[in-house]
Amino acid sequence: MPKTTLTTVAVGRFDDLLARGLRGLIEDDPSLELLAADVAPAQLAPMLRAHRPHVAILDAGSLYSPVEVRELTVRHPDTQIVLLVDQPSSVECAQLLAFGAAACLAKATQARDVLNAIYVASRGLQLIPRDTHGSAPGSGLLTPRETDVLAQLQRRRSNAQIAAELHISIETVRTHARHIYRKLGVASRRELLAPRAAPSAR
């Protein structure tokens, strides 16, 4: 009988209740193996290098920007990143997926959906969210060049700086930027870079 290959998972640092839930969820599934848990942001890169898990579940709030997702996926191509977010908006999820995350889920997501995201991610696939309000089909599907431009926009570079960095014309930068805004559901660079406001009580 052939030996089943387990899907290895690492879990970043979360609030205690969520951390316990994720740990129990993974440990109770016979097809999953928990390699590391409660990994602090500063220890994330060394852990990924040492253990090379198939999937890493991280708190999106611990990242300094969506650009960090891209850096992690480039430096650790064997690991798929599943991000949990407090109250993910369509724009936020689209940005995170565009930068290479395999999935973007609300922290309140049901256990079966977290498991589904792990299985999908372990196959190198991307889970497009269904339940973020205002998201359009394909909103997170940026081209590789648009992803490059978005990374520069996130660093608050000017069009001229982006053009010089990517060896393209300023008009091409503007064209890519318009496509990015449309796909991410924002109207302008200001809206793209604005901090996500907490929901207001009315």
Coordinates of N, CA, C and O in Angstrom, one line a residue, residues 20-86:
R20 N -5.4 28.4 18.8 CA -5.7 27.1 19.2 C -6.7 26.4 18.2 O -6.5 25.2 18.0
G21 N -7.6 27.2 17.7 CA -8.5 26.6 16.7 C -7.8 26.1 15.5 O -8.1 25.0 15.0
L22 N -6.8 26.9 14.9 CA -6.1 26.5 13.8 C -5.2 25.2 14.1 O -5.2 24.3 13.2
R23 N -4.6 25.3 15.2 CA -3.7 24.1 15.6 C -4.6 22.8 15.7 O -4.2 21.8 15.1
G24 N -5.7 22.9 16.4 CA -6.6 21.7 16.5 C -7.1 21.3 15.2 O -7.2 20.1 14.9
L25 N -7.5 22.2 14.3 CA -8.0 21.9 13.0 C -7.0 21.1 12.2 O -7.3 20.1 11.5
I26 N -5.7 21.5 12.2 CA -4.7 20.9 11.4 C -4.3 19.5 12.1 O -4.2 18.5 11.4
E27 N -4.2 19.5 13.4 CA -3.8 18.3 14.1 C -4.8 17.2 14.0 O -4.5 16.0 14.0
D28 N -6.1 17.6 13.8 CA -7.2 16.6 13.7 C -7.3 16.0 12.3 O -8.1 15.0 12.2
D29 N -6.7 16.6 11.3 CA -6.8 16.1 10.0 C -5.6 15.2 9.7 O -4.5 15.6 9.7
P30 N -5.9 13.9 9.4 CA -4.8 12.9 9.2 C -4.0 13.2 7.9 O -2.9 12.6 7.8
S31 N -4.5 14.0 7.0 CA -3.7 14.3 5.8 C -2.8 15.5 5.9 O -2.1 15.9 5.0
L32 N -2.9 16.2 7.1 CA -2.1 17.4 7.3 C -1.0 17.1 8.5 O -1.3 16.4 9.4
E33 N 0.1 17.8 8.4 CA 1.1 17.7 9.4 C 1.5 19.1 9.8 O 1.9 19.9 8.9
L34 N 1.4 19.5 11.1 CA 1.7 20.8 11.6 C 3.2 20.8 11.9 O 3.7 20.1 12.8
L35 N 4.0 21.6 11.1 CA 5.4 21.7 11.3 C 5.8 22.8 12.3 O 6.8 22.6 13.0
A36 N 5.1 23.9 12.4 CA 5.4 25.0 13.3 C 4.1 25.8 13.6 O 3.3 25.9 12.7
A37 N 4.0 26.3 14.8 CA 2.9 27.1 15.1 C 3.3 28.3 16.0 O 4.5 28.3 16.5
D38 N 2.5 29.3 16.0 CA 2.8 30.6 16.8 C 4.1 31.2 16.3 O 5.0 31.6 17.1
V39 N 4.4 31.2 15.0 CA 5.6 31.7 14.5 C 5.5 33.3 14.4 O 4.7 33.8 13.8
A40 N 6.4 33.9 15.2 CA 6.5 35.4 15.2 C 6.9 35.9 13.9 O 7.7 35.2 13.1
P41 N 6.5 37.1 13.5 CA 6.8 37.7 12.2 C 8.3 37.7 11.9 O 8.8 37.4 10.8
A42 N 9.1 38.0 13.0 CA 10.6 38.0 12.8 C 11.2 36.7 12.5 O 12.3 36.6 12.0
Q43 N 10.5 35.6 12.9 CA 11.0 34.2 12.8 C 10.4 33.6 11.5 O 10.8 32.4 11.2
L44 N 9.5 34.3 10.8 CA 8.8 33.7 9.7 C 9.8 33.2 8.6 O 9.8 32.1 8.1
A45 N 10.7 34.1 8.1 CA 11.6 33.8 7.0 C 12.5 32.6 7.4 O 12.7 31.7 6.6
P46 N 13.2 32.7 8.6 CA 14.0 31.5 8.9 C 13.2 30.2 9.0 O 13.8 29.1 8.6
M47 N 12.0 30.3 9.5 CA 11.2 29.0 9.6 C 10.9 28.5 8.2 O 11.0 27.3 8.0
L48 N 10.5 29.4 7.3 CA 10.2 28.9 5.9 C 11.4 28.3 5.3 O 11.3 27.3 4.6
R49 N 12.6 28.9 5.5 CA 13.8 28.3 4.9 C 14.1 27.0 5.5 O 14.5 26.0 4.8
A50 N 13.9 26.8 6.8 CA 14.3 25.6 7.5 C 13.3 24.5 7.3 O 13.7 23.3 7.1
H51 N 12.0 24.8 7.3 CA 11.0 23.7 7.2 C 10.4 23.5 5.9 O 9.8 22.5 5.5
R52 N 10.3 24.6 5.1 CA 9.7 24.6 3.7 C 8.3 23.9 3.7 O 8.1 22.9 3.0
P53 N 7.4 24.4 4.5 CA 6.1 23.8 4.6 C 5.4 24.0 3.2 O 5.7 25.0 2.5
H54 N 4.4 23.1 2.9 CA 3.6 23.3 1.7 C 2.8 24.5 1.8 O 2.6 25.3 0.8
V55 N 2.2 24.8 3.0 CA 1.3 25.9 3.2 C 1.7 26.6 4.5 O 2.0 26.0 5.5
A56 N 1.6 28.0 4.4 CA 1.8 28.8 5.7 C 0.6 29.6 5.8 O 0.1 30.3 4.9
I57 N -0.1 29.5 7.0 CA -1.2 30.3 7.3 C -0.8 31.5 8.2 O -0.2 31.3 9.3
L58 N -1.0 32.7 7.6 CA -0.5 33.9 8.3 C -1.6 35.0 8.6 O -2.6 35.0 7.8
D59 N -1.3 35.8 9.6 CA -2.2 36.9 9.9 C -1.8 38.1 9.0 O -0.7 38.6 9.1
A60 N -2.7 38.5 8.1 CA -2.4 39.6 7.2 C -2.1 40.8 7.9 O -1.3 41.7 7.4
G61 N -2.6 41.0 9.1 CA -2.4 42.2 9.9 C -0.9 42.3 10.4 O -0.4 43.3 10.8
S62 N -0.2 41.1 10.4 CA 1.2 41.1 10.8 C 2.2 41.6 9.7 O 3.4 41.7 9.9
L63 N 1.6 41.7 8.4 CA 2.5 42.1 7.3 C 2.5 43.6 7.2 O 1.5 44.3 7.5
Y64 N 3.7 44.2 6.8 CA 3.8 45.6 6.8 C 3.1 46.2 5.5 O 2.7 47.3 5.5
S65 N 2.9 45.4 4.5 CA 2.2 45.8 3.3 C 2.0 44.5 2.4 O 2.7 43.5 2.6
P66 N 1.1 44.6 1.4 CA 0.9 43.5 0.5 C 2.2 43.1 -0.2 O 2.4 42.0 -0.7
V67 N 3.2 44.1 -0.4 CA 4.4 43.8 -1.0 C 5.2 42.6 -0.3 O 5.9 41.8 -1.0
E68 N 5.0 42.5 1.0 CA 5.7 41.5 1.7 C 5.2 40.1 1.3 O 6.0 39.1 1.3
V69 N 4.0 40.0 0.9 CA 3.5 38.7 0.4 C 4.3 38.3 -0.9 O 4.7 37.1 -1.0
R70 N 4.5 39.2 -1.8 CA 5.2 39.0 -3.0 C 6.7 38.5 -2.6 O 7.2 37.6 -3.2
E71 N 7.3 39.2 -1.7 CA 8.7 38.9 -1.3 C 8.7 37.5 -0.7 O 9.6 36.7 -1.0
L72 N 7.7 37.1 0.1 CA 7.7 35.8 0.7 C 7.5 34.7 -0.4 O 8.2 33.7 -0.4
T73 N 6.6 34.9 -1.4 CA 6.4 33.9 -2.4 C 7.6 33.8 -3.4 O 7.9 32.7 -3.9
V74 N 8.3 34.9 -3.6 CA 9.5 34.8 -4.4 C 10.6 34.1 -3.7 O 11.3 33.3 -4.3
R75 N 10.8 34.4 -2.4 CA 12.0 33.8 -1.7 C 11.7 32.4 -1.3 O 12.6 31.6 -1.0
H76 N 10.4 32.0 -1.1 CA 10.0 30.7 -0.7 C 9.0 30.1 -1.6 O 7.8 29.9 -1.2
P77 N 9.4 29.8 -2.8 CA 8.4 29.3 -3.8 C 7.8 28.0 -3.5 O 6.7 27.6 -4.1
D78 N 8.4 27.2 -2.6 CA 7.8 25.9 -2.3 C 6.6 26.0 -1.3 O 5.9 25.0 -1.0
T79 N 6.4 27.2 -0.7 CA 5.4 27.4 0.3 C 4.3 28.3 -0.3 O 4.6 29.4 -0.8
Q80 N 3.0 27.9 -0.2 CA 1.9 28.7 -0.6 C 1.4 29.4 0.7 O 1.3 28.9 1.8
I81 N 1.0 30.7 0.5 CA 0.6 31.5 1.6 C -0.9 31.7 1.6 O -1.5 32.1 0.7
V82 N -1.5 31.3 2.8 CA -2.9 31.5 3.0 C -3.0 32.6 4.1 O -2.4 32.5 5.2
L83 N -3.7 33.7 3.8 CA -3.8 34.8 4.7 C -5.2 34.9 5.3 O -6.2 34.8 4.7
L84 N -5.2 35.2 6.6 CA -6.4 35.4 7.4 C -6.5 36.9 7.7 O -5.5 37.5 8.2
V85 N -7.7 37.5 7.4 CA -7.8 39.0 7.6 C -9.0 39.2 8.5 O -10.0 38.4 8.5
D86 N -9.0 40.3 9.3 CA -10.1 40.6 10.2 C -11.4 40.7 9.4 O -12.4 40.0 9.6

